[in-house]
mmCIF file with all atom_site columns, C-alpha atoms and ligand atoms in Angstrom:
data_model
loop_
_atom_site.group_PDB
_atom_site.id
_atom_site.type_symbol
_atom_site.label_atom_id
_atom_site.label_alt_id
_atom_site.label_comp_id
_atom_site.label_asym_id
_atom_site.label_entity_id
_atom_site.label_seq_id
_atom_site.pdbx_PDB_ins_code
_atom_site.Cartn_x
_atom_site.Cartn_y
_atom_site.Cartn_z
_atom_site.occupancy
_atom_site.B_iso_or_equiv
_atom_site.pdbx_formal_charge
_atom_site.auth_seq_id
_atom_site.auth_comp_id
_atom_site.auth_asym_id
_atom_site.auth_atom_id
_atom_site.pdbx_PDB_model_num
ATOM   1   C  CA  . MET A 1 1   ? 0.000   0.000   0.000   1.00 0.00 ? 3   MET A CA  1
ATOM   2   C  CA  . SER A 1 2   ? 1.463   3.358   -0.993  1.00 0.00 ? 4   SER A CA  1
ATOM   3   C  CA  . MET A 1 3   ? 2.042   6.043   1.628   1.00 0.00 ? 5   MET A CA  1
ATOM   4   C  CA  . ASN A 1 4   ? -0.769  8.306   0.533   1.00 0.00 ? 6   ASN A CA  1
ATOM   5   C  CA  . MET A 1 5   ? -3.330  5.635   -0.119  1.00 0.00 ? 7   MET A CA  1
ATOM   6   C  CA  . LYS A 1 6   ? -6.284  5.996   2.139   1.00 0.00 ? 8   LYS A CA  1
ATOM   7   C  CA  . ARG A 1 7   ? -8.093  3.086   3.648   1.00 0.00 ? 9   ARG A CA  1
ATOM   8   C  CA  . ARG A 1 8   ? -11.485 2.529   2.164   1.00 0.00 ? 10  ARG A CA  1
ATOM   9   C  CA  . THR A 1 9   ? -14.199 0.714   3.982   1.00 0.00 ? 11  THR A CA  1
ATOM   10  C  CA  . LEU A 1 10  ? -17.597 -0.317  2.686   1.00 0.00 ? 12  LEU A CA  1
ATOM   11  C  CA  . LEU A 1 11  ? -20.306 -0.750  5.295   1.00 0.00 ? 13  LEU A CA  1
ATOM   12  C  CA  . LYS A 1 12  ? -23.708 -2.184  4.582   1.00 0.00 ? 14  LYS A CA  1
ATOM   13  C  CA  . VAL A 1 13  ? -26.390 -0.503  6.652   1.00 0.00 ? 15  VAL A CA  1
ATOM   14  C  CA  . ILE A 1 14  ? -30.003 -1.557  6.633   1.00 0.00 ? 16  ILE A CA  1
ATOM   15  C  CA  . VAL A 1 15  ? -32.908 0.581   7.760   1.00 0.00 ? 17  VAL A CA  1
ATOM   16  C  CA  . LEU A 1 16  ? -35.940 -1.114  9.331   1.00 0.00 ? 18  LEU A CA  1
ATOM   17  C  CA  . GLY A 1 17  ? -39.141 0.040   10.962  1.00 0.00 ? 19  GLY A CA  1
ATOM   18  C  CA  . ASP A 1 18  ? -42.871 0.226   10.388  1.00 0.00 ? 20  ASP A CA  1
ATOM   19  C  CA  . SER A 1 19  ? -44.205 1.660   7.180   1.00 0.00 ? 21  SER A CA  1
ATOM   20  C  CA  . GLY A 1 20  ? -44.619 5.432   7.352   1.00 0.00 ? 22  GLY A CA  1
ATOM   21  C  CA  . VAL A 1 21  ? -42.129 6.188   10.146  1.00 0.00 ? 23  VAL A CA  1
ATOM   22  C  CA  . GLY A 1 22  ? -39.874 8.078   7.725   1.00 0.00 ? 24  GLY A CA  1
ATOM   23  C  CA  . LYS A 1 23  ? -37.160 5.599   6.726   1.00 0.00 ? 25  LYS A CA  1
ATOM   24  C  CA  . THR A 1 24  ? -37.010 6.654   3.084   1.00 0.00 ? 26  THR A CA  1
ATOM   25  C  CA  . SER A 1 25  ? -37.161 10.331  3.999   1.00 0.00 ? 27  SER A CA  1
ATOM   26  C  CA  . LEU A 1 26  ? -34.307 9.983   6.496   1.00 0.00 ? 28  LEU A CA  1
ATOM   27  C  CA  . MET A 1 27  ? -31.905 8.343   4.102   1.00 0.00 ? 29  MET A CA  1
ATOM   28  C  CA  . ASN A 1 28  ? -32.589 10.817  1.337   1.00 0.00 ? 30  ASN A CA  1
ATOM   29  C  CA  . GLN A 1 29  ? -32.518 13.967  3.384   1.00 0.00 ? 31  GLN A CA  1
ATOM   30  C  CA  . HIS A 1 30  ? -29.089 14.671  4.680   1.00 0.00 ? 32  HIS A CA  1
ATOM   31  C  CA  . PRO A 1 31  ? -26.401 16.654  2.887   1.00 0.00 ? 33  PRO A CA  1
ATOM   32  C  CA  . LEU A 1 32  ? -23.299 15.441  4.723   1.00 0.00 ? 34  LEU A CA  1
ATOM   33  C  CA  . TYR A 1 33  ? -22.154 13.130  2.026   1.00 0.00 ? 35  TYR A CA  1
ATOM   34  C  CA  . VAL A 1 34  ? -20.234 13.989  -1.100  1.00 0.00 ? 36  VAL A CA  1
ATOM   35  C  CA  . TYR A 1 35  ? -21.684 11.262  -3.194  1.00 0.00 ? 37  TYR A CA  1
ATOM   36  C  CA  . LYS A 1 36  ? -25.089 9.803   -3.479  1.00 0.00 ? 38  LYS A CA  1
ATOM   37  C  CA  . LYS A 1 37  ? -26.365 7.281   -5.914  1.00 0.00 ? 39  LYS A CA  1
ATOM   38  C  CA  . PHE A 1 38  ? -29.434 5.151   -6.245  1.00 0.00 ? 40  PHE A CA  1
ATOM   39  C  CA  . SER A 1 39  ? -29.294 1.749   -7.762  1.00 0.00 ? 41  SER A CA  1
ATOM   40  C  CA  . GLN A 1 40  ? -32.584 1.309   -9.562  1.00 0.00 ? 42  GLN A CA  1
ATOM   41  C  CA  . GLN A 1 41  ? -31.739 -2.182  -10.652 1.00 0.00 ? 43  GLN A CA  1
ATOM   42  C  CA  . TYR A 1 42  ? -32.031 -3.606  -7.166  1.00 0.00 ? 44  TYR A CA  1
ATOM   43  C  CA  . LYS A 1 43  ? -35.384 -2.009  -6.639  1.00 0.00 ? 45  LYS A CA  1
ATOM   44  C  CA  . ALA A 1 44  ? -36.782 -3.944  -9.576  1.00 0.00 ? 46  ALA A CA  1
ATOM   45  C  CA  . THR A 1 45  ? -35.181 -7.254  -8.728  1.00 0.00 ? 47  THR A CA  1
ATOM   46  C  CA  . ILE A 1 46  ? -35.374 -7.622  -4.960  1.00 0.00 ? 48  ILE A CA  1
ATOM   47  C  CA  . GLY A 1 47  ? -37.816 -4.919  -3.908  1.00 0.00 ? 49  GLY A CA  1
ATOM   48  C  CA  . ALA A 1 48  ? -35.180 -2.958  -2.067  1.00 0.00 ? 50  ALA A CA  1
ATOM   49  C  CA  . ASP A 1 49  ? -32.798 -0.177  -2.923  1.00 0.00 ? 51  ASP A CA  1
ATOM   50  C  CA  . PHE A 1 50  ? -29.750 1.528   -1.535  1.00 0.00 ? 52  PHE A CA  1
ATOM   51  C  CA  . VAL A 1 51  ? -28.070 4.886   -1.530  1.00 0.00 ? 53  VAL A CA  1
ATOM   52  C  CA  . THR A 1 52  ? -24.327 5.133   -1.342  1.00 0.00 ? 54  THR A CA  1
ATOM   53  C  CA  . LYS A 1 53  ? -22.821 7.862   0.799   1.00 0.00 ? 55  LYS A CA  1
ATOM   54  C  CA  . GLU A 1 54  ? -19.189 8.554   1.496   1.00 0.00 ? 56  GLU A CA  1
ATOM   55  C  CA  . LEU A 1 55  ? -17.755 10.219  4.539   1.00 0.00 ? 57  LEU A CA  1
ATOM   56  C  CA  . GLN A 1 56  ? -14.308 10.651  5.980   1.00 0.00 ? 58  GLN A CA  1
ATOM   57  C  CA  . ILE A 1 57  ? -13.514 9.572   9.509   1.00 0.00 ? 59  ILE A CA  1
ATOM   58  C  CA  . ASP A 1 58  ? -9.976  10.403  10.515  1.00 0.00 ? 60  ASP A CA  1
ATOM   59  C  CA  . ASP A 1 59  ? -7.860  9.033   7.667   1.00 0.00 ? 61  ASP A CA  1
ATOM   60  C  CA  . LYS A 1 60  ? -10.466 6.569   6.537   1.00 0.00 ? 62  LYS A CA  1
ATOM   61  C  CA  . LEU A 1 61  ? -12.833 6.903   3.642   1.00 0.00 ? 63  LEU A CA  1
ATOM   62  C  CA  . VAL A 1 62  ? -16.014 5.176   4.650   1.00 0.00 ? 64  VAL A CA  1
ATOM   63  C  CA  . THR A 1 63  ? -18.700 4.265   2.193   1.00 0.00 ? 65  THR A CA  1
ATOM   64  C  CA  . LEU A 1 64  ? -22.099 3.633   3.671   1.00 0.00 ? 66  LEU A CA  1
ATOM   65  C  CA  . GLN A 1 65  ? -24.310 1.518   1.499   1.00 0.00 ? 67  GLN A CA  1
ATOM   66  C  CA  . ILE A 1 66  ? -27.671 2.225   3.072   1.00 0.00 ? 68  ILE A CA  1
ATOM   67  C  CA  . TRP A 1 67  ? -30.472 -0.180  2.199   1.00 0.00 ? 69  TRP A CA  1
ATOM   68  C  CA  . ASP A 1 68  ? -34.107 0.750   2.235   1.00 0.00 ? 70  ASP A CA  1
ATOM   69  C  CA  . THR A 1 69  ? -37.181 -1.277  1.420   1.00 0.00 ? 71  THR A CA  1
ATOM   70  C  CA  . ALA A 1 70  ? -39.390 -0.353  -1.491  1.00 0.00 ? 72  ALA A CA  1
ATOM   71  C  CA  . GLY A 1 71  ? -42.375 -0.297  0.858   1.00 0.00 ? 73  GLY A CA  1
ATOM   72  C  CA  . GLN A 1 72  ? -43.026 -4.007  1.146   1.00 0.00 ? 74  GLN A CA  1
ATOM   73  C  CA  . GLU A 1 73  ? -42.294 -4.059  4.904   1.00 0.00 ? 75  GLU A CA  1
ATOM   74  C  CA  . ARG A 1 74  ? -46.072 -3.700  5.185   1.00 0.00 ? 76  ARG A CA  1
ATOM   75  C  CA  . PHE A 1 75  ? -46.934 -6.942  3.451   1.00 0.00 ? 77  PHE A CA  1
ATOM   76  C  CA  . GLN A 1 76  ? -44.219 -9.536  3.619   1.00 0.00 ? 78  GLN A CA  1
ATOM   77  C  CA  . SER A 1 77  ? -40.858 -10.298 5.064   1.00 0.00 ? 79  SER A CA  1
ATOM   78  C  CA  . LEU A 1 78  ? -37.913 -8.895  3.199   1.00 0.00 ? 80  LEU A CA  1
ATOM   79  C  CA  . GLY A 1 79  ? -35.692 -11.203 1.199   1.00 0.00 ? 81  GLY A CA  1
ATOM   80  C  CA  . ALA A 1 80  ? -32.414 -12.675 2.390   1.00 0.00 ? 82  ALA A CA  1
ATOM   81  C  CA  . ALA A 1 81  ? -30.442 -10.431 0.020   1.00 0.00 ? 83  ALA A CA  1
ATOM   82  C  CA  . PHE A 1 82  ? -31.676 -7.422  1.950   1.00 0.00 ? 84  PHE A CA  1
ATOM   83  C  CA  . TYR A 1 83  ? -30.195 -8.629  5.231   1.00 0.00 ? 85  TYR A CA  1
ATOM   84  C  CA  . ARG A 1 84  ? -27.125 -10.468 4.000   1.00 0.00 ? 86  ARG A CA  1
ATOM   85  C  CA  . GLY A 1 85  ? -23.806 -9.092  5.215   1.00 0.00 ? 87  GLY A CA  1
ATOM   86  C  CA  . ALA A 1 86  ? -25.227 -6.127  7.129   1.00 0.00 ? 88  ALA A CA  1
ATOM   87  C  CA  . ASP A 1 87  ? -22.687 -4.227  9.263   1.00 0.00 ? 89  ASP A CA  1
ATOM   88  C  CA  . CYS A 1 88  ? -25.223 -2.094  11.113  1.00 0.00 ? 90  CYS A CA  1
ATOM   89  C  CA  . CYS A 1 89  ? -28.993 -2.016  11.497  1.00 0.00 ? 91  CYS A CA  1
ATOM   90  C  CA  . VAL A 1 90  ? -30.877 1.260   11.957  1.00 0.00 ? 92  VAL A CA  1
ATOM   91  C  CA  . LEU A 1 91  ? -34.260 0.821   13.673  1.00 0.00 ? 93  LEU A CA  1
ATOM   92  C  CA  . VAL A 1 92  ? -36.672 3.698   13.126  1.00 0.00 ? 94  VAL A CA  1
ATOM   93  C  CA  . TYR A 1 93  ? -39.929 4.556   14.871  1.00 0.00 ? 95  TYR A CA  1
ATOM   94  C  CA  . ASP A 1 94  ? -42.219 7.585   14.917  1.00 0.00 ? 96  ASP A CA  1
ATOM   95  C  CA  . VAL A 1 95  ? -42.320 9.290   18.337  1.00 0.00 ? 97  VAL A CA  1
ATOM   96  C  CA  . ASN A 1 96  ? -45.996 10.127  17.668  1.00 0.00 ? 98  ASN A CA  1
ATOM   97  C  CA  . VAL A 1 97  ? -47.092 6.529   17.021  1.00 0.00 ? 99  VAL A CA  1
ATOM   98  C  CA  . VAL A 1 98  ? -46.803 4.137   19.953  1.00 0.00 ? 100 VAL A CA  1
ATOM   99  C  CA  . LYS A 1 99  ? -47.334 1.082   17.760  1.00 0.00 ? 101 LYS A CA  1
ATOM   100 C  CA  . SER A 1 100 ? -44.207 1.920   15.771  1.00 0.00 ? 102 SER A CA  1
ATOM   101 C  CA  . PHE A 1 101 ? -42.192 2.005   19.004  1.00 0.00 ? 103 PHE A CA  1
ATOM   102 C  CA  . GLU A 1 102 ? -43.623 -1.286  20.194  1.00 0.00 ? 104 GLU A CA  1
ATOM   103 C  CA  . ALA A 1 103 ? -42.733 -2.787  16.811  1.00 0.00 ? 105 ALA A CA  1
ATOM   104 C  CA  . LEU A 1 104 ? -39.002 -2.141  17.365  1.00 0.00 ? 106 LEU A CA  1
ATOM   105 C  CA  . HIS A 1 105 ? -38.793 -5.366  19.308  1.00 0.00 ? 107 HIS A CA  1
ATOM   106 C  CA  . ASN A 1 106 ? -40.075 -7.404  16.362  1.00 0.00 ? 108 ASN A CA  1
ATOM   107 C  CA  . TRP A 1 107 ? -37.903 -5.584  13.833  1.00 0.00 ? 109 TRP A CA  1
ATOM   108 C  CA  . ARG A 1 108 ? -34.844 -6.297  15.941  1.00 0.00 ? 110 ARG A CA  1
ATOM   109 C  CA  . GLU A 1 109 ? -35.801 -9.968  16.312  1.00 0.00 ? 111 GLU A CA  1
ATOM   110 C  CA  . GLU A 1 110 ? -36.497 -10.238 12.600  1.00 0.00 ? 112 GLU A CA  1
ATOM   111 C  CA  . PHE A 1 111 ? -33.120 -8.720  11.813  1.00 0.00 ? 113 PHE A CA  1
ATOM   112 C  CA  . LEU A 1 112 ? -31.269 -11.102 14.138  1.00 0.00 ? 114 LEU A CA  1
ATOM   113 C  CA  . LYS A 1 113 ? -33.127 -14.058 12.678  1.00 0.00 ? 115 LYS A CA  1
ATOM   114 C  CA  . GLN A 1 114 ? -32.590 -13.119 9.039   1.00 0.00 ? 116 GLN A CA  1
ATOM   115 C  CA  . ALA A 1 115 ? -29.109 -11.614 9.131   1.00 0.00 ? 117 ALA A CA  1
ATOM   116 C  CA  . ASP A 1 116 ? -27.928 -14.166 11.702  1.00 0.00 ? 118 ASP A CA  1
ATOM   117 C  CA  . PRO A 1 117 ? -24.848 -12.193 12.846  1.00 0.00 ? 119 PRO A CA  1
ATOM   118 C  CA  . ALA A 1 118 ? -21.962 -14.099 14.432  1.00 0.00 ? 120 ALA A CA  1
ATOM   119 C  CA  . VAL A 1 119 ? -22.375 -12.385 17.812  1.00 0.00 ? 121 VAL A CA  1
ATOM   120 C  CA  . PRO A 1 120 ? -25.989 -11.156 18.133  1.00 0.00 ? 122 PRO A CA  1
ATOM   121 C  CA  . GLU A 1 121 ? -25.395 -9.635  21.603  1.00 0.00 ? 123 GLU A CA  1
ATOM   122 C  CA  . THR A 1 122 ? -22.890 -7.116  20.279  1.00 0.00 ? 124 THR A CA  1
ATOM   123 C  CA  . PHE A 1 123 ? -24.214 -6.510  16.777  1.00 0.00 ? 125 PHE A CA  1
ATOM   124 C  CA  . PRO A 1 124 ? -24.403 -2.733  16.165  1.00 0.00 ? 126 PRO A CA  1
ATOM   125 C  CA  . PHE A 1 125 ? -27.920 -1.332  16.137  1.00 0.00 ? 127 PHE A CA  1
ATOM   126 C  CA  . ILE A 1 126 ? -28.913 2.336   16.201  1.00 0.00 ? 128 ILE A CA  1
ATOM   127 C  CA  . VAL A 1 127 ? -32.395 3.555   17.099  1.00 0.00 ? 129 VAL A CA  1
ATOM   128 C  CA  . LEU A 1 128 ? -33.929 6.698   15.633  1.00 0.00 ? 130 LEU A CA  1
ATOM   129 C  CA  . GLY A 1 129 ? -37.033 8.357   17.071  1.00 0.00 ? 131 GLY A CA  1
ATOM   130 C  CA  . ASN A 1 130 ? -38.237 10.326  14.054  1.00 0.00 ? 132 ASN A CA  1
ATOM   131 C  CA  . LYS A 1 131 ? -40.781 13.107  13.391  1.00 0.00 ? 133 LYS A CA  1
ATOM   132 C  CA  . ILE A 1 132 ? -39.999 15.049  16.547  1.00 0.00 ? 134 ILE A CA  1
ATOM   133 C  CA  . ASP A 1 133 ? -40.999 18.221  14.657  1.00 0.00 ? 135 ASP A CA  1
ATOM   134 C  CA  . ILE A 1 134 ? -44.690 17.347  14.484  1.00 0.00 ? 136 ILE A CA  1
ATOM   135 C  CA  . ASP A 1 135 ? -46.905 19.746  16.413  1.00 0.00 ? 137 ASP A CA  1
ATOM   136 C  CA  . GLY A 1 136 ? -43.844 21.152  18.127  1.00 0.00 ? 138 GLY A CA  1
ATOM   137 C  CA  . GLY A 1 137 ? -43.495 17.883  20.017  1.00 0.00 ? 139 GLY A CA  1
ATOM   138 C  CA  . ASN A 1 138 ? -46.968 18.144  21.575  1.00 0.00 ? 140 ASN A CA  1
ATOM   139 C  CA  . SER A 1 139 ? -48.331 15.056  19.883  1.00 0.00 ? 141 SER A CA  1
ATOM   140 C  CA  . ARG A 1 140 ? -45.516 12.746  20.839  1.00 0.00 ? 142 ARG A CA  1
ATOM   141 C  CA  . VAL A 1 141 ? -46.528 9.644   22.770  1.00 0.00 ? 143 VAL A CA  1
ATOM   142 C  CA  . VAL A 1 142 ? -43.152 8.013   23.352  1.00 0.00 ? 144 VAL A CA  1
ATOM   143 C  CA  . SER A 1 143 ? -40.850 9.932   25.651  1.00 0.00 ? 145 SER A CA  1
ATOM   144 C  CA  . GLU A 1 144 ? -37.125 10.219  25.117  1.00 0.00 ? 146 GLU A CA  1
ATOM   145 C  CA  . LYS A 1 145 ? -36.665 8.588   28.513  1.00 0.00 ? 147 LYS A CA  1
ATOM   146 C  CA  . LYS A 1 146 ? -38.720 5.545   27.561  1.00 0.00 ? 148 LYS A CA  1
ATOM   147 C  CA  . ALA A 1 147 ? -36.864 5.126   24.278  1.00 0.00 ? 149 ALA A CA  1
ATOM   148 C  CA  . LYS A 1 148 ? -33.483 5.454   25.982  1.00 0.00 ? 150 LYS A CA  1
ATOM   149 C  CA  . GLU A 1 149 ? -34.475 2.830   28.544  1.00 0.00 ? 151 GLU A CA  1
ATOM   150 C  CA  . TRP A 1 150 ? -35.396 0.445   25.724  1.00 0.00 ? 152 TRP A CA  1
ATOM   151 C  CA  . CYS A 1 151 ? -31.998 1.019   24.145  1.00 0.00 ? 153 CYS A CA  1
ATOM   152 C  CA  . ALA A 1 152 ? -30.091 0.787   27.425  1.00 0.00 ? 154 ALA A CA  1
ATOM   153 C  CA  . SER A 1 153 ? -31.613 -2.579  28.262  1.00 0.00 ? 155 SER A CA  1
ATOM   154 C  CA  . ARG A 1 154 ? -30.428 -4.032  24.950  1.00 0.00 ? 156 ARG A CA  1
ATOM   155 C  CA  . GLY A 1 155 ? -26.722 -3.461  25.295  1.00 0.00 ? 157 GLY A CA  1
ATOM   156 C  CA  . ASN A 1 156 ? -26.710 0.338   25.206  1.00 0.00 ? 158 ASN A CA  1
ATOM   157 C  CA  . ILE A 1 157 ? -27.925 0.910   21.688  1.00 0.00 ? 159 ILE A CA  1
ATOM   158 C  CA  . PRO A 1 158 ? -27.188 4.506   20.629  1.00 0.00 ? 160 PRO A CA  1
ATOM   159 C  CA  . TYR A 1 159 ? -30.365 6.594   20.359  1.00 0.00 ? 161 TYR A CA  1
ATOM   160 C  CA  . PHE A 1 160 ? -31.084 9.723   18.319  1.00 0.00 ? 162 PHE A CA  1
ATOM   161 C  CA  . GLU A 1 161 ? -34.166 11.862  17.978  1.00 0.00 ? 163 GLU A CA  1
ATOM   162 C  CA  . THR A 1 162 ? -34.527 13.060  14.415  1.00 0.00 ? 164 THR A CA  1
ATOM   163 C  CA  . SER A 1 163 ? -36.649 15.004  11.984  1.00 0.00 ? 165 SER A CA  1
ATOM   164 C  CA  . ALA A 1 164 ? -36.317 14.141  8.326   1.00 0.00 ? 166 ALA A CA  1
ATOM   165 C  CA  . LYS A 1 165 ? -38.555 17.102  7.582   1.00 0.00 ? 167 LYS A CA  1
ATOM   166 C  CA  . GLU A 1 166 ? -36.317 19.619  9.309   1.00 0.00 ? 168 GLU A CA  1
ATOM   167 C  CA  . ASP A 1 167 ? -33.092 17.734  8.706   1.00 0.00 ? 169 ASP A CA  1
ATOM   168 C  CA  . TYR A 1 168 ? -32.453 17.524  12.423  1.00 0.00 ? 170 TYR A CA  1
ATOM   169 C  CA  . ASN A 1 169 ? -29.790 15.205  13.895  1.00 0.00 ? 171 ASN A CA  1
ATOM   170 C  CA  . ILE A 1 170 ? -29.491 13.036  10.791  1.00 0.00 ? 172 ILE A CA  1
ATOM   171 C  CA  . ASN A 1 171 ? -25.814 13.675  10.116  1.00 0.00 ? 173 ASN A CA  1
ATOM   172 C  CA  . GLU A 1 172 ? -25.039 12.897  13.732  1.00 0.00 ? 174 GLU A CA  1
ATOM   173 C  CA  . ALA A 1 173 ? -27.014 9.672   13.534  1.00 0.00 ? 175 ALA A CA  1
ATOM   174 C  CA  . PHE A 1 174 ? -25.286 8.404   10.403  1.00 0.00 ? 176 PHE A CA  1
ATOM   175 C  CA  . LEU A 1 175 ? -21.859 9.391   11.709  1.00 0.00 ? 177 LEU A CA  1
ATOM   176 C  CA  . CYS A 1 176 ? -22.664 7.260   14.722  1.00 0.00 ? 178 CYS A CA  1
ATOM   177 C  CA  . VAL A 1 177 ? -23.733 4.450   12.404  1.00 0.00 ? 179 VAL A CA  1
ATOM   178 C  CA  . ALA A 1 178 ? -20.340 4.580   10.684  1.00 0.00 ? 180 ALA A CA  1
ATOM   179 C  CA  . ASN A 1 179 ? -18.361 4.810   13.923  1.00 0.00 ? 181 ASN A CA  1
ATOM   180 C  CA  . THR A 1 180 ? -20.308 2.052   15.630  1.00 0.00 ? 182 THR A CA  1
ATOM   181 C  CA  . ALA A 1 181 ? -19.980 -0.303  12.678  1.00 0.00 ? 183 ALA A CA  1
ATOM   182 C  CA  . LEU A 1 182 ? -16.264 0.453   12.351  1.00 0.00 ? 184 LEU A CA  1
ATOM   183 C  CA  . ALA A 1 183 ? -15.707 -0.162  16.046  1.00 0.00 ? 185 ALA A CA  1
ATOM   184 C  CA  . SER A 1 184 ? -17.218 -3.616  15.830  1.00 0.00 ? 186 SER A CA  1
ATOM   185 C  CA  . GLU A 1 185 ? -15.269 -4.674  12.719  1.00 0.00 ? 187 GLU A CA  1
HETATM 186 P  P1  . GDP B 2 .   ? -41.251 5.027   5.286   1.00 0.00 ? 21  GDP B P1  1
HETATM 187 O  O1  . GDP B 2 .   ? -42.497 4.286   4.899   1.00 0.00 ? 21  GDP B O1  1
HETATM 188 O  O2  . GDP B 2 .   ? -40.751 4.594   6.621   1.00 0.00 ? 21  GDP B O2  1
HETATM 189 O  O3  . GDP B 2 .   ? -40.179 4.973   4.242   1.00 0.00 ? 21  GDP B O3  1
HETATM 190 O  O4  . GDP B 2 .   ? -41.671 6.549   5.479   1.00 0.00 ? 21  GDP B O4  1
HETATM 191 P  P2  . GDP B 2 .   ? -41.542 7.777   4.450   1.00 0.00 ? 21  GDP B P2  1
HETATM 192 O  O5  . GDP B 2 .   ? -40.135 8.273   4.386   1.00 0.00 ? 21  GDP B O5  1
HETATM 193 O  O6  . GDP B 2 .   ? -42.154 7.377   3.158   1.00 0.00 ? 21  GDP B O6  1
HETATM 194 O  O7  . GDP B 2 .   ? -42.409 8.883   5.178   1.00 0.00 ? 21  GDP B O7  1
HETATM 195 C  C1  . GDP B 2 .   ? -43.786 8.712   5.423   1.00 0.00 ? 21  GDP B C1  1
HETATM 196 C  C2  . GDP B 2 .   ? -44.440 10.087  5.519   1.00 0.00 ? 21  GDP B C2  1
HETATM 197 O  O8  . GDP B 2 .   ? -43.959 10.781  6.665   1.00 0.00 ? 21  GDP B O8  1
HETATM 198 C  C3  . GDP B 2 .   ? -44.149 10.987  4.338   1.00 0.00 ? 21  GDP B C3  1
HETATM 199 O  O9  . GDP B 2 .   ? -45.292 11.749  4.069   1.00 0.00 ? 21  GDP B O9  1
HETATM 200 C  C4  . GDP B 2 .   ? -43.028 11.875  4.838   1.00 0.00 ? 21  GDP B C4  1
HETATM 201 O  O10 . GDP B 2 .   ? -42.991 13.128  4.187   1.00 0.00 ? 21  GDP B O10 1
HETATM 202 C  C5  . GDP B 2 .   ? -43.385 12.019  6.292   1.00 0.00 ? 21  GDP B C5  1
HETATM 203 N  N1  . GDP B 2 .   ? -42.203 12.252  7.163   1.00 0.00 ? 21  GDP B N1  1
HETATM 204 C  C6  . GDP B 2 .   ? -41.062 11.512  7.183   1.00 0.00 ? 21  GDP B C6  1
HETATM 205 N  N2  . GDP B 2 .   ? -40.222 11.982  8.125   1.00 0.00 ? 21  GDP B N2  1
HETATM 206 C  C7  . GDP B 2 .   ? -40.828 13.033  8.709   1.00 0.00 ? 21  GDP B C7  1
HETATM 207 C  C8  . GDP B 2 .   ? -40.456 13.938  9.763   1.00 0.00 ? 21  GDP B C8  1
HETATM 208 O  O11 . GDP B 2 .   ? -39.390 13.875  10.365  1.00 0.00 ? 21  GDP B O11 1
HETATM 209 N  N3  . GDP B 2 .   ? -41.382 14.898  10.112  1.00 0.00 ? 21  GDP B N3  1
HETATM 210 C  C9  . GDP B 2 .   ? -42.587 15.012  9.467   1.00 0.00 ? 21  GDP B C9  1
HETATM 211 N  N4  . GDP B 2 .   ? -43.410 15.971  9.877   1.00 0.00 ? 21  GDP B N4  1
HETATM 212 N  N5  . GDP B 2 .   ? -42.953 14.178  8.480   1.00 0.00 ? 21  GDP B N5  1
HETATM 213 C  C10 . GDP B 2 .   ? -42.097 13.199  8.100   1.00 0.00 ? 21  GDP B C10 1
HETATM 214 MG MG1 . MG  B 3 .   ? -40.049 3.826   2.481   1.00 0.00 ? 22  MG  B MG1 1
#
């Protein structure tokens, strides 16, 4: 390796959560990354799609390949190709919809079952409580405290409150995704 060659790392990140919580909005919203590309081919073939985003962490170039469903999380389980080789799993709920918070448990279980990581106890998850902008926070039904307790009791999963609409805390969340996945490599 030449002296000035930077290390490149590709991380596969998958985004899960109930339909409507804002998964697609979150991954399309943030401007941190220099490069963004959709692969339409995957959408057609496996009902999922990814965006590719690059960021620099210290002297490392990190490429996040962030996978999103094409909406079929409502109807059926996602195919094996969606889960295969994931380095980090982002679980999203809507702070205004209690059902979407309660569903985090099942999404996490489904991920562990399908992706079958070598060490499930330490696999990097991140939880995002989205749509905190709605009604100035007055319609939220899941408190930050409750969400943090859920995360703490599952091996201290990092937790972020976000708004895809107002582009709030999304860069921070995806930087954490990259750092957490790198740390567990
Ligand atoms: P997905 O089904 O999880 O991919 O959710 P979408 O990204 O399609 O979002 C569902 C709806 O919620 C859309 O109408 C979005 O515009 C809206 N939405 C997503 N994120 C936010 C947010 O942070 N705040 C508000 N107010 N609306 C949002
Ligand atoms: Mg979507």
